[in-house]
mmCIF file of C-alpha atoms in Angstrom:
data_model
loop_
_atom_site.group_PDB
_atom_site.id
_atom_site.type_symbol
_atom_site.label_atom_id
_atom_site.label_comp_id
_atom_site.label_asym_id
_atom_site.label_seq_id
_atom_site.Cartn_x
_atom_site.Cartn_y
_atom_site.Cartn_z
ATOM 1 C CA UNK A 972 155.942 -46.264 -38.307
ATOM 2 C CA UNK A 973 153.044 -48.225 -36.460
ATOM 3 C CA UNK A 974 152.774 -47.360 -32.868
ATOM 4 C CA UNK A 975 150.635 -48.739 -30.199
ATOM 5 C CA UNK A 976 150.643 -45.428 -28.530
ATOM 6 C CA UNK A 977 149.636 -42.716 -31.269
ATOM 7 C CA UNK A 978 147.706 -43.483 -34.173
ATOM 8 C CA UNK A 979 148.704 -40.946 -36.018
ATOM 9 C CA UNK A 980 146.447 -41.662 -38.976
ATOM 10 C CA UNK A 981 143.236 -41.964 -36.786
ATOM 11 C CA UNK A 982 144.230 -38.279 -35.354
ATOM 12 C CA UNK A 983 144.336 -36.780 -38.909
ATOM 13 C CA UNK A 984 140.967 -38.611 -40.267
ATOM 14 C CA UNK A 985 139.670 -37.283 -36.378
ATOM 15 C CA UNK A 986 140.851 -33.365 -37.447
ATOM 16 C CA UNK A 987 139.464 -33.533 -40.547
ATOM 17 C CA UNK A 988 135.887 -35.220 -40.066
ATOM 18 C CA UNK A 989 135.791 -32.684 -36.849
ATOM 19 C CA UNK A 990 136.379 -29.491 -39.615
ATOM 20 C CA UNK A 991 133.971 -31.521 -41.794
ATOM 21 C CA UNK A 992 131.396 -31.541 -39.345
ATOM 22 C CA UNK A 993 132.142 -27.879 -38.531
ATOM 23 C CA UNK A 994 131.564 -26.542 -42.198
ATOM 24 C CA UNK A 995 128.419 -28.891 -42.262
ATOM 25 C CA UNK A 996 126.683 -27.244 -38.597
ATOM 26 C CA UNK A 997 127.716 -23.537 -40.561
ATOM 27 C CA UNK A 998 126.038 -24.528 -44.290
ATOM 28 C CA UNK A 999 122.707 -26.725 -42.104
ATOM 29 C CA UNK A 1000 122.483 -23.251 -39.860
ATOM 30 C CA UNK A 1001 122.341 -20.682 -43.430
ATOM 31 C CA UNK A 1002 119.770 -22.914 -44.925
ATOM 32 C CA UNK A 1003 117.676 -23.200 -41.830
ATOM 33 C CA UNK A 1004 118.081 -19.420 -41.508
ATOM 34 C CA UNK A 1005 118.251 -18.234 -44.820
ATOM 35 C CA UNK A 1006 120.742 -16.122 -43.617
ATOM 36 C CA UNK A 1007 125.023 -16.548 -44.038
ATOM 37 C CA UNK A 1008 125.771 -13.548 -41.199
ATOM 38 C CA UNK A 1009 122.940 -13.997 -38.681
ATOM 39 C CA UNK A 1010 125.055 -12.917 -35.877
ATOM 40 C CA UNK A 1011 127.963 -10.762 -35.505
ATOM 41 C CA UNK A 1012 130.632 -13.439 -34.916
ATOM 42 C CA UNK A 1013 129.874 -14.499 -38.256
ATOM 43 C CA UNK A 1014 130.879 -11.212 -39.661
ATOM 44 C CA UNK A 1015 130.658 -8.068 -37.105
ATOM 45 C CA UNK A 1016 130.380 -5.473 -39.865
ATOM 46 C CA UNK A 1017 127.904 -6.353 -42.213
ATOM 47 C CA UNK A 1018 125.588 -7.671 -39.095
ATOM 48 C CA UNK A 1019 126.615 -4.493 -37.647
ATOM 49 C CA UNK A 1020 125.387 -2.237 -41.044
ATOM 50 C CA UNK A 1021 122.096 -5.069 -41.684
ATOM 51 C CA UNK A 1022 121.107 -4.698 -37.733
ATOM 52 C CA UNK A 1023 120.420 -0.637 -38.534
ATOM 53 C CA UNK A 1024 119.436 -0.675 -41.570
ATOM 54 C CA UNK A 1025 116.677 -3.029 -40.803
ATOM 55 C CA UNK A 1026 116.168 -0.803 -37.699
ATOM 56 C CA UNK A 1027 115.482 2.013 -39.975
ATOM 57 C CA UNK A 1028 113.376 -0.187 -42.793
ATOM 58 C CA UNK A 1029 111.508 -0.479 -39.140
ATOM 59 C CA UNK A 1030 111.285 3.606 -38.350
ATOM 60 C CA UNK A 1031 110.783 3.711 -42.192
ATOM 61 C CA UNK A 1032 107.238 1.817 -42.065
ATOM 62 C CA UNK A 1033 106.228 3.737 -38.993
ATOM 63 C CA UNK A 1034 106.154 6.932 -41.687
ATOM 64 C CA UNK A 1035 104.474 5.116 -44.346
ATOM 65 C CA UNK A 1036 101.477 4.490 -42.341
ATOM 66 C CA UNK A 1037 101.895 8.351 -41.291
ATOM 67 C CA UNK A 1038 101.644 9.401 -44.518
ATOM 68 C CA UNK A 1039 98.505 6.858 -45.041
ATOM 69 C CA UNK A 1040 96.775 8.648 -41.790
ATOM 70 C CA UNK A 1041 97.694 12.139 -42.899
ATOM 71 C CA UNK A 1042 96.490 11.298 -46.387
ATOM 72 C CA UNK A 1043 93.461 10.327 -44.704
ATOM 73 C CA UNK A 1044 92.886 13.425 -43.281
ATOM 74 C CA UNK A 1045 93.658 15.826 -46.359
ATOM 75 C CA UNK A 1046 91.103 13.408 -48.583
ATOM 76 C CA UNK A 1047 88.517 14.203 -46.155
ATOM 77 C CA UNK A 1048 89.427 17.974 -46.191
ATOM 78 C CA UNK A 1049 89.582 17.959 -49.741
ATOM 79 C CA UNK A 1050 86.292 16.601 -50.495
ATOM 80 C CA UNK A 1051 84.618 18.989 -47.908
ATOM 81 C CA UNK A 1052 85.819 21.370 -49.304
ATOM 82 C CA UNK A 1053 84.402 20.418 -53.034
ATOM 83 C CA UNK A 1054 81.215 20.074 -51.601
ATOM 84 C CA UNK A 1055 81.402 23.618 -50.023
ATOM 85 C CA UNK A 1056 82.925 24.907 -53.777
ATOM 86 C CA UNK A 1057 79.529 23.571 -55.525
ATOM 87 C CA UNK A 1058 77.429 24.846 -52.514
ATOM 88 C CA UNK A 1059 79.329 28.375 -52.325
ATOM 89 C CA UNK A 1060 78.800 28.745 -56.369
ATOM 90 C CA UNK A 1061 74.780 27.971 -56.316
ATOM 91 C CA UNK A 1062 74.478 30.581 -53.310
ATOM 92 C CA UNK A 1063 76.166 33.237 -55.415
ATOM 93 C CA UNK A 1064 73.910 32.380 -58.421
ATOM 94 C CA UNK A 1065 70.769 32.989 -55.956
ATOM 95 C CA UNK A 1066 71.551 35.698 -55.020
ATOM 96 C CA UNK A 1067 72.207 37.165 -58.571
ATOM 97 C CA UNK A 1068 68.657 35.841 -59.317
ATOM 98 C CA UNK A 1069 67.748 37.985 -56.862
ATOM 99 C CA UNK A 1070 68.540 41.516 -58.719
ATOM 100 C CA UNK A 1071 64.868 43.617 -59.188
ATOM 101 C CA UNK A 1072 63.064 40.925 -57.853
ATOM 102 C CA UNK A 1073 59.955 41.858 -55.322
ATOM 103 C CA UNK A 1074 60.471 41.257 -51.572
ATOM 104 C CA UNK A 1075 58.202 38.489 -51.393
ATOM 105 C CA UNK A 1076 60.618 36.405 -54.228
ATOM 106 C CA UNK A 1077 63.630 37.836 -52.520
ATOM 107 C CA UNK A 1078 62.424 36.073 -48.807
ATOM 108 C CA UNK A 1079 61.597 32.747 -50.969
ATOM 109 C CA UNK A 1080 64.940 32.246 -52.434
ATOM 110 C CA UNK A 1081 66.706 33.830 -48.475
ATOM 111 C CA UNK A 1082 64.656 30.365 -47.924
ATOM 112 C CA UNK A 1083 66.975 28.528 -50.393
ATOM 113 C CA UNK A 1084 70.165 30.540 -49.434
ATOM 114 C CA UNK A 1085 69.778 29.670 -45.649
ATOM 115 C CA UNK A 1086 69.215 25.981 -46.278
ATOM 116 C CA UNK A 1087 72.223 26.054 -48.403
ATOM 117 C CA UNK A 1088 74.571 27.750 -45.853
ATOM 118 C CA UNK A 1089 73.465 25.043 -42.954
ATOM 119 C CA UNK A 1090 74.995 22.633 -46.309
ATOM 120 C CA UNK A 1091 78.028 24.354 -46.019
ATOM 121 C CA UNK A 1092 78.685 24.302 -42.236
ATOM 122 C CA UNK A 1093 77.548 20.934 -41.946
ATOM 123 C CA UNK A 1094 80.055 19.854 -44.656
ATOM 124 C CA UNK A 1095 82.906 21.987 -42.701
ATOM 125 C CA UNK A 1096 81.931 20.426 -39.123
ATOM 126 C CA UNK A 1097 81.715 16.703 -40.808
ATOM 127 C CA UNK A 1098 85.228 16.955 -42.473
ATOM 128 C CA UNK A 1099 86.957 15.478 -39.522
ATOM 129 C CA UNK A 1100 89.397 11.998 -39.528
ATOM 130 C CA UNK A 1101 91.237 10.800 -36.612
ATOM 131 C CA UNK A 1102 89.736 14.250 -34.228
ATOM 132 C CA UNK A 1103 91.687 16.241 -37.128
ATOM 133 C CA UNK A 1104 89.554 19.210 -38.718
ATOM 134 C CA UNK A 1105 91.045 21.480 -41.200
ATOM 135 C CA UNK A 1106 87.704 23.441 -42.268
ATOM 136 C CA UNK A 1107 86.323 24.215 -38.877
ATOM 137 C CA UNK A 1108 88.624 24.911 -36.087
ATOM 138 C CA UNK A 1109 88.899 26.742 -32.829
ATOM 139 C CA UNK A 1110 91.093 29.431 -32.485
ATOM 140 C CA UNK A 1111 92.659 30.409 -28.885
ATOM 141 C CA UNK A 1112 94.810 32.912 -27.471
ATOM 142 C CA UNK A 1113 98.232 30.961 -26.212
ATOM 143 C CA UNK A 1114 100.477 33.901 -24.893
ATOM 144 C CA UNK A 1115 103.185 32.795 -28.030
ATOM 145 C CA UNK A 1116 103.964 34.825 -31.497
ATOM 146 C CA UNK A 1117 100.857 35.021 -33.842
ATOM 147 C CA UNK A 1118 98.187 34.425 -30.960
ATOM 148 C CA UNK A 1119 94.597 33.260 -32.256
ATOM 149 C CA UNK A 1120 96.503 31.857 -35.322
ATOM 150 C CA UNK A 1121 96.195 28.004 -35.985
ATOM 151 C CA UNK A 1122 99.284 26.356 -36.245
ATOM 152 C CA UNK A 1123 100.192 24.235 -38.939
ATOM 153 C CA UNK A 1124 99.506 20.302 -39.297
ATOM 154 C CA UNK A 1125 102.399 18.120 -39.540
ATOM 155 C CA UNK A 1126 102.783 15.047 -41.075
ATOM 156 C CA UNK A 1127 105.566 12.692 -40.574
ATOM 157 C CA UNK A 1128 106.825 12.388 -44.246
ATOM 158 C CA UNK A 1129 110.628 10.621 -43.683
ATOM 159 C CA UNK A 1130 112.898 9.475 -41.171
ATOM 160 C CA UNK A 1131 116.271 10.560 -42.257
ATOM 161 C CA UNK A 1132 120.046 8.953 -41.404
ATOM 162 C CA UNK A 1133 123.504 11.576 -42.245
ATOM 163 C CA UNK A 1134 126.267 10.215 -43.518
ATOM 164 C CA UNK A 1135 127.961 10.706 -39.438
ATOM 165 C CA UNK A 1136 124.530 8.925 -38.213
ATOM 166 C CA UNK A 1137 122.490 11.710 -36.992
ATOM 167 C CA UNK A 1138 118.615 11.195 -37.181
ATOM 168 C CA UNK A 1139 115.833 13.962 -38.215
ATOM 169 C CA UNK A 1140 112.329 13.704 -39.053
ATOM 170 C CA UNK A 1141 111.121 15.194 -41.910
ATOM 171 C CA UNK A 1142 107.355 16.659 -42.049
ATOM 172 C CA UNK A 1143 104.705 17.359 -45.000
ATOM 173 C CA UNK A 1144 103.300 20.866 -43.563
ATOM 174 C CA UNK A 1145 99.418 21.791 -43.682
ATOM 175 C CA UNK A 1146 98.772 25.645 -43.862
ATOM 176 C CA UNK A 1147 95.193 25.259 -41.318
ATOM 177 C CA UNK A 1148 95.150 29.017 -41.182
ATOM 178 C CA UNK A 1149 94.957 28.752 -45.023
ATOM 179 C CA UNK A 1150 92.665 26.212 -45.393
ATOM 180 C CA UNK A 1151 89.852 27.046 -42.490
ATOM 181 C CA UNK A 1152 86.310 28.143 -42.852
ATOM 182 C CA UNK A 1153 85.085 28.182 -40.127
ATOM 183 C CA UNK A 1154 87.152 29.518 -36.464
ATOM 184 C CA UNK A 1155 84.449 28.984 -33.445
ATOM 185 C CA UNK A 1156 86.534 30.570 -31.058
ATOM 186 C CA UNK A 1157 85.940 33.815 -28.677
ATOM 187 C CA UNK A 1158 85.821 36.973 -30.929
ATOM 188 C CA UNK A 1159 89.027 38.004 -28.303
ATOM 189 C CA UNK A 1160 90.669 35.225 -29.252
ATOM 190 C CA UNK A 1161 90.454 34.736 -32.906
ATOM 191 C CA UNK A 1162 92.846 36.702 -34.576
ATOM 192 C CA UNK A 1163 91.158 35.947 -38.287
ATOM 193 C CA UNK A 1164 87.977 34.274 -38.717
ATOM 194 C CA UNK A 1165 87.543 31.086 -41.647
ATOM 195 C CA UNK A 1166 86.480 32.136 -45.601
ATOM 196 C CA UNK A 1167 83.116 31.379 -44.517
ATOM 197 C CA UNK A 1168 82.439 33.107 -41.277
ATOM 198 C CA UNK A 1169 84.499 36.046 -41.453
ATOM 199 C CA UNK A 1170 82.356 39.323 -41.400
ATOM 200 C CA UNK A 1171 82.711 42.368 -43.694
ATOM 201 C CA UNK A 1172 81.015 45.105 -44.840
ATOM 202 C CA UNK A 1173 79.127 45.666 -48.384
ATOM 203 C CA UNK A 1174 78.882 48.444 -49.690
ATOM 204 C CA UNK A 1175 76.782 49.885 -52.645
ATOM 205 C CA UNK A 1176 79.272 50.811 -54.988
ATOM 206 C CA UNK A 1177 82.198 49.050 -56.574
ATOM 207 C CA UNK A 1178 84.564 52.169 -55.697
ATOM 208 C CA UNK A 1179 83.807 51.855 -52.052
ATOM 209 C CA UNK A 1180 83.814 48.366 -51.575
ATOM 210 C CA UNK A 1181 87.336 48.106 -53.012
ATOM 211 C CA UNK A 1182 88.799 50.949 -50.149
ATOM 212 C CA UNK A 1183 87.363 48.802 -48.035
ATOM 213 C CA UNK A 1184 88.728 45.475 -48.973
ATOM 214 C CA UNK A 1185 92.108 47.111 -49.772
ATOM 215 C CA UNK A 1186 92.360 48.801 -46.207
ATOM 216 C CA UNK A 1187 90.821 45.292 -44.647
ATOM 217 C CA UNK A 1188 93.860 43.413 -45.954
ATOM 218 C CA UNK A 1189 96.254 45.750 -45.333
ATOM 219 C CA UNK A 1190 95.155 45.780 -41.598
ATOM 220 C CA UNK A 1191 95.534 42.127 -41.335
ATOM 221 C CA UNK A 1192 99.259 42.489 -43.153
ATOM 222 C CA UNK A 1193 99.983 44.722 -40.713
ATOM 223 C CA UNK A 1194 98.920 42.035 -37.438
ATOM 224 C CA UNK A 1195 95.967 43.824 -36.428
ATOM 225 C CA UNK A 1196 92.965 41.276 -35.640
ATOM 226 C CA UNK A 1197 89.643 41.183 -37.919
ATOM 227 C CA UNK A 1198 87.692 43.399 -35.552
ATOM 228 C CA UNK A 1199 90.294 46.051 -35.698
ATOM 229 C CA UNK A 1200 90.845 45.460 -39.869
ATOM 230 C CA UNK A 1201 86.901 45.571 -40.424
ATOM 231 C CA UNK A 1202 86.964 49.077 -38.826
ATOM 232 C CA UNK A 1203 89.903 50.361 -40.624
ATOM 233 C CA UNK A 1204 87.791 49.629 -43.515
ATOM 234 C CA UNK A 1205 84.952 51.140 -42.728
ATOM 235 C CA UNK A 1206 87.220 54.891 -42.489
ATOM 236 C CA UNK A 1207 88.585 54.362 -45.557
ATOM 237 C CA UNK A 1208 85.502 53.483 -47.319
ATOM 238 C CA UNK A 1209 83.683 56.687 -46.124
ATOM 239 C CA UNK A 1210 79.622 57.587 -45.693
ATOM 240 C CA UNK A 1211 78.555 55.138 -48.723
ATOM 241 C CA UNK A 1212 75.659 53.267 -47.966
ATOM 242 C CA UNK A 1213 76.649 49.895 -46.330
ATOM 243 C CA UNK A 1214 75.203 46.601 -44.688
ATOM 244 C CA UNK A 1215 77.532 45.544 -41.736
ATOM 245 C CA UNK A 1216 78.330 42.216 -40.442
ATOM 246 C CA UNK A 1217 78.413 40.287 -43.939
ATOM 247 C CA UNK A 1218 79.494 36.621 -44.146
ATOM 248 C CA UNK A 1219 79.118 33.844 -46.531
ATOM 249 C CA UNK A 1220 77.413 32.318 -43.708
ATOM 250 C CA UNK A 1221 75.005 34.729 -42.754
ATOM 251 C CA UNK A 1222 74.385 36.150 -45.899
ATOM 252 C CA UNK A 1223 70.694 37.980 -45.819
ATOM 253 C CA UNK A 1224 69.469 39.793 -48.811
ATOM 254 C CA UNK A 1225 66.818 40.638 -46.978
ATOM 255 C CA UNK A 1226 67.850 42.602 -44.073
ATOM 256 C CA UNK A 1227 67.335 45.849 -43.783
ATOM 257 C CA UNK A 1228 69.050 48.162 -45.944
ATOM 258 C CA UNK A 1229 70.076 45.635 -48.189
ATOM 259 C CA UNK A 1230 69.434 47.435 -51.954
ATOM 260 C CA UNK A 1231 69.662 45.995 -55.339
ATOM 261 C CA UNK A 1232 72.989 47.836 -55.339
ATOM 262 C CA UNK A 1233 74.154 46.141 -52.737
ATOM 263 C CA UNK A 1234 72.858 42.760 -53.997
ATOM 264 C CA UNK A 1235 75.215 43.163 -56.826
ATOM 265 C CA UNK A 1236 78.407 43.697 -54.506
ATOM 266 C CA UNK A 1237 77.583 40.601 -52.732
ATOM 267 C CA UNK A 1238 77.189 38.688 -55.797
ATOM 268 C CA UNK A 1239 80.912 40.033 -56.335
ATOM 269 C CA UNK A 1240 82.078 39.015 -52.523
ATOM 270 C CA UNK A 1241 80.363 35.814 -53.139
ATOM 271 C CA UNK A 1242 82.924 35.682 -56.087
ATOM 272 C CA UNK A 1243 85.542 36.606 -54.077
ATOM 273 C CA UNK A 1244 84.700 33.994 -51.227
ATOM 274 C CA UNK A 1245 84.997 31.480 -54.167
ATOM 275 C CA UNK A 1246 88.306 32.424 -55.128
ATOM 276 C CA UNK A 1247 89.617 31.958 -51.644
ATOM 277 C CA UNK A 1248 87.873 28.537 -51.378
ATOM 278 C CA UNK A 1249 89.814 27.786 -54.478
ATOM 279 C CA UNK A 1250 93.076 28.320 -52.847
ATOM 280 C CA UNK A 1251 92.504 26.692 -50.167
ATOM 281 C CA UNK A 1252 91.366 23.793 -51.917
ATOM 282 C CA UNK A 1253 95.303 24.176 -53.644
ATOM 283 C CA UNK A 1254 96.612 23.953 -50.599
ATOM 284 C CA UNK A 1255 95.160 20.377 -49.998
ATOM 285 C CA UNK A 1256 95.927 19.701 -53.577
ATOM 286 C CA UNK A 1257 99.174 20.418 -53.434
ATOM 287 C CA UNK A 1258 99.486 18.591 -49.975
ATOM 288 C CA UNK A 1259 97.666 15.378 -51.036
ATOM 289 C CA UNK A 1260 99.869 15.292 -54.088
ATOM 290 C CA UNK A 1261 103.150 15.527 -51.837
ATOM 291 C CA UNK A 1262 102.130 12.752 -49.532
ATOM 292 C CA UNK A 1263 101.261 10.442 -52.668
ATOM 293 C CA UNK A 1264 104.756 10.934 -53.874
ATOM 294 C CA UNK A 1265 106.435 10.757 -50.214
ATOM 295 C CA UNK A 1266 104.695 7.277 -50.050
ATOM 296 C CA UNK A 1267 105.739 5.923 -53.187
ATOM 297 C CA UNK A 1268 109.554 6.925 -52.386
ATOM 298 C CA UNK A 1269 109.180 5.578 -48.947
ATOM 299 C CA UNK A 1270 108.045 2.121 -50.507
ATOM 300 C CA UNK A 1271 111.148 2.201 -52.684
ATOM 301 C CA UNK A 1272 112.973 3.508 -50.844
ATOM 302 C CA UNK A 1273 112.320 0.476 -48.159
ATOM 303 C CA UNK A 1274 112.189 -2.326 -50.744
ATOM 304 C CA UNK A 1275 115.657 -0.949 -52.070
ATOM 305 C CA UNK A 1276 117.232 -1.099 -48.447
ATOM 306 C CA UNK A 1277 116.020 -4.697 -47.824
ATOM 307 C CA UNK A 1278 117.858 -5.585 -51.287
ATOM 308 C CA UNK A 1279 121.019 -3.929 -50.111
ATOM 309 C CA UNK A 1280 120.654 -6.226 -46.662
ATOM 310 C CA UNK A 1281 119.687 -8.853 -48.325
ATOM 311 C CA UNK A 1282 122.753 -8.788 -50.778
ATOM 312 C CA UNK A 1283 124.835 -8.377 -47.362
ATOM 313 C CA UNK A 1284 123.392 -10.913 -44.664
ATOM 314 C CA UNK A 1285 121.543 -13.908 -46.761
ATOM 315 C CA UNK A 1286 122.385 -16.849 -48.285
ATOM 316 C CA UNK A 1287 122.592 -18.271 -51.843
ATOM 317 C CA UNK A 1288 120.393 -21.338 -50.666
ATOM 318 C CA UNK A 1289 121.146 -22.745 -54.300
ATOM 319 C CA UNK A 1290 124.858 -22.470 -53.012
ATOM 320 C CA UNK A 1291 124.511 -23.739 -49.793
ATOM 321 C CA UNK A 1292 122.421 -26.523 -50.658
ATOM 322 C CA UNK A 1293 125.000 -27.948 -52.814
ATOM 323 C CA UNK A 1294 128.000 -27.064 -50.402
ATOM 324 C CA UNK A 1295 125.664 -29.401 -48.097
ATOM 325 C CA UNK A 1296 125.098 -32.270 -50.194
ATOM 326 C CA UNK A 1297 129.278 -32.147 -50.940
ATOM 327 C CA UNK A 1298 129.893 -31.862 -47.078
ATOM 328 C CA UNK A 1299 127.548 -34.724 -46.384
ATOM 329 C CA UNK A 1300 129.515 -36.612 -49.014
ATOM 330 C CA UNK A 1301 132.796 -35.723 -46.647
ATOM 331 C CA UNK A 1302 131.089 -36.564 -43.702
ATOM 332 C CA UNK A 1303 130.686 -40.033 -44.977
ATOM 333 C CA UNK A 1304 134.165 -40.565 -46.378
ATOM 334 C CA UNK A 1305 135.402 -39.239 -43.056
ATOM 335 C CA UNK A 1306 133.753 -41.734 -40.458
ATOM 336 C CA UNK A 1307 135.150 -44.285 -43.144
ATOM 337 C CA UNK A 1308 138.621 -42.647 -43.267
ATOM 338 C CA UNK A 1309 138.210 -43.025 -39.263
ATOM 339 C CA UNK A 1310 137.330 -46.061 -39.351
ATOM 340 C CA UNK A 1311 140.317 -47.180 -41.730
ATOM 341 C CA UNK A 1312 142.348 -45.967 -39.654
ATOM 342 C CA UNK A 1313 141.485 -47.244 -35.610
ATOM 343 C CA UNK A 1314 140.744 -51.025 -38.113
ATOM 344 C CA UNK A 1315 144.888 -50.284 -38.475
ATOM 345 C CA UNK A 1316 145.651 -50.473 -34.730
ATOM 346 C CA UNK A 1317 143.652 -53.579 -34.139
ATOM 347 C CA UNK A 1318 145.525 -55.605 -36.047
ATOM 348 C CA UNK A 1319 148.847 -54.414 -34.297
ATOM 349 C CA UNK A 1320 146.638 -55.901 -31.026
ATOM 350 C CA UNK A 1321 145.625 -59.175 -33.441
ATOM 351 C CA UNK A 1322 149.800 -59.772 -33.782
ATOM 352 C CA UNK A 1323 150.261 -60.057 -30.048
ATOM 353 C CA UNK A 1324 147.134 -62.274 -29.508
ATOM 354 C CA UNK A 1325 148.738 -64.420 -31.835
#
């Protein structure tokens, strides 16, 4: 039926070149975008699930460059370290030289030794990144549980989401205490001095010097400090002839009532000292190797969750650029379809003019 009132068949070619035009705003905004859900009334879930996740990719590289600082900072540990290993291992063979030797050689090579041991602290005291030092520290008494102790380094290793949504921060811890040479704090408030700087007695025989080492560590098992462990080592060693106040660092083979006897127990301390060195170098081994893996599972770990948003929130563009070209092709046929249609009522109008 023709009717001068509705044109029916202009208000049909209207609804569809308006749902034509609708589809073609949606496909031009995913290709300008690159996205199919880029807010939530496109789809309130997955922008809901994509807006954390990308949060967390966020949070995510926050830890990676953690990990690159506190990699930082164990590298330049573990190469000070090294340097002290070479430096602690041509001291010990000095003083070995030094066995039946005259006093005048024995003051020559103290020469040598002394120049080496500045080395060593000056390698400890340089080994710092970002105002972090893990060879040469200061202890200080702080009125909490294992006073004069340093407290471990952390290092942000992940950022972690539970299955109900809670958060925690996981850490990559460095034993200092483990790993220090040198402690410059008061002797009150240290409670145990670095590998380096830590004073003990040598004695002149191996029998002795083992009571004495044996009752040392058992004081500091037991809490005591290493004032209080040096002493208790002392008793149990007994009246055997002795040098006091021994370090790596202030090593002096020619002090008084240093012997040839006791020359050779220093050559074995000096052993010793480079057998604790060694551990502590594993602990910044062992650390250096678990922030190298920690970063590479970060990196996947972050390149995996942008796949899973990406699978969720963008658009096939090969997709969508076709879907365009099809809706431009219905955008066309509409305005014609339109057109047809309003043509239709004019010539209704063109019979009256007649």
């Amino acid at each position: 039926m023709a009717s001068i009132m509705t044109n029916a068949a202009a208000l049909t070619a209207l609804q569809s070149l308006s749902a034509t035009n609708k589809s073609l705003e949606q496909t031009q905004a995913r290709i300008s975008t690159g996205y199919r859900v880029s807010q939530a009334s496109d789809n309130a879930a997955y922008w809901s699930i994509a807006t954390t996740m990308r949060s967390d990719n966020s949070a995510l590289s926050t830890v990676q460059d953690a990990l690159g600082l506190g990699a930082s900072k164990v590298d330049t540990a573990y190469t000070g370290m090294n340097n002290v290993l070479t430096t602690i291992g041509q001291i010990k063979t000095k003083v070995l030289s030094t066995v039946g030797q005259t006093d005048a050689a024995k003051a020559k090579t103290q020469t040598e030794i002394k120049a080496l041991q500045a080395q060593m602290k000056s390698f400890a005291d340089a080994a710092t990144f970002s105002g972090s030092n893990f060879l040469a520290v200061t202890s200080k008494q702080t009125a909490v549980a294992n006073d004069g102790v340093q407290p471990d380094s952390q290092i942000v290793s992940s950022f972690n989401r539970s299955s109900s949504g809670a958060v925690s921060i996981g850490t990559i811890d460095i034993d200092v205490e483990g790993t220090k040479l040198f402690d410059y704090g008061l002797a009150t408030e240290v409670k145990n001095y670095g590998t380096l700087d830590r004073q003990t007695s040598i004695y002149s025989t191996g029998a002795a010097q083992t009571l004495y080492d044996n009752a040392y560590q058992a004081a500091i098992a037991g809490g005591a400090t290493d004032i209080a462990a040096n002493t208790a080592g002392q008793t149990a060693a007994g009246a055997v002839a002795k040098v006091d106040n021994i370090s790596a660092y202030n090593l002096d083979i020619t002090a008084a009532g240093v012997t040839d006897d006791i020359i050779t127990q220093m050559v074995t301390r000096m052993d010793k000292v480079m057998a604790q060195l060694t551990d502590s170098a594993t602990i910044l081994g062992s650390a250096k190797s678990s922030i190298d893996l920690q970063k590479t599972f970060t990196q996947s770990l972050m390149d995996s969750i942008d796949r899973g948003v990406g699978q969720l929130v963008d658009a096939d563009m090969n997709k969508e650029s076709t879907r365009l070209q099809a809706l431009q092709v219905q955008q066309q046929l509409g305005i014609q379809a339109l057109s047809i249609a309003n043509s239709s009522s004019q010539s209704i109008l063109a019979l009256f003019k007649s």
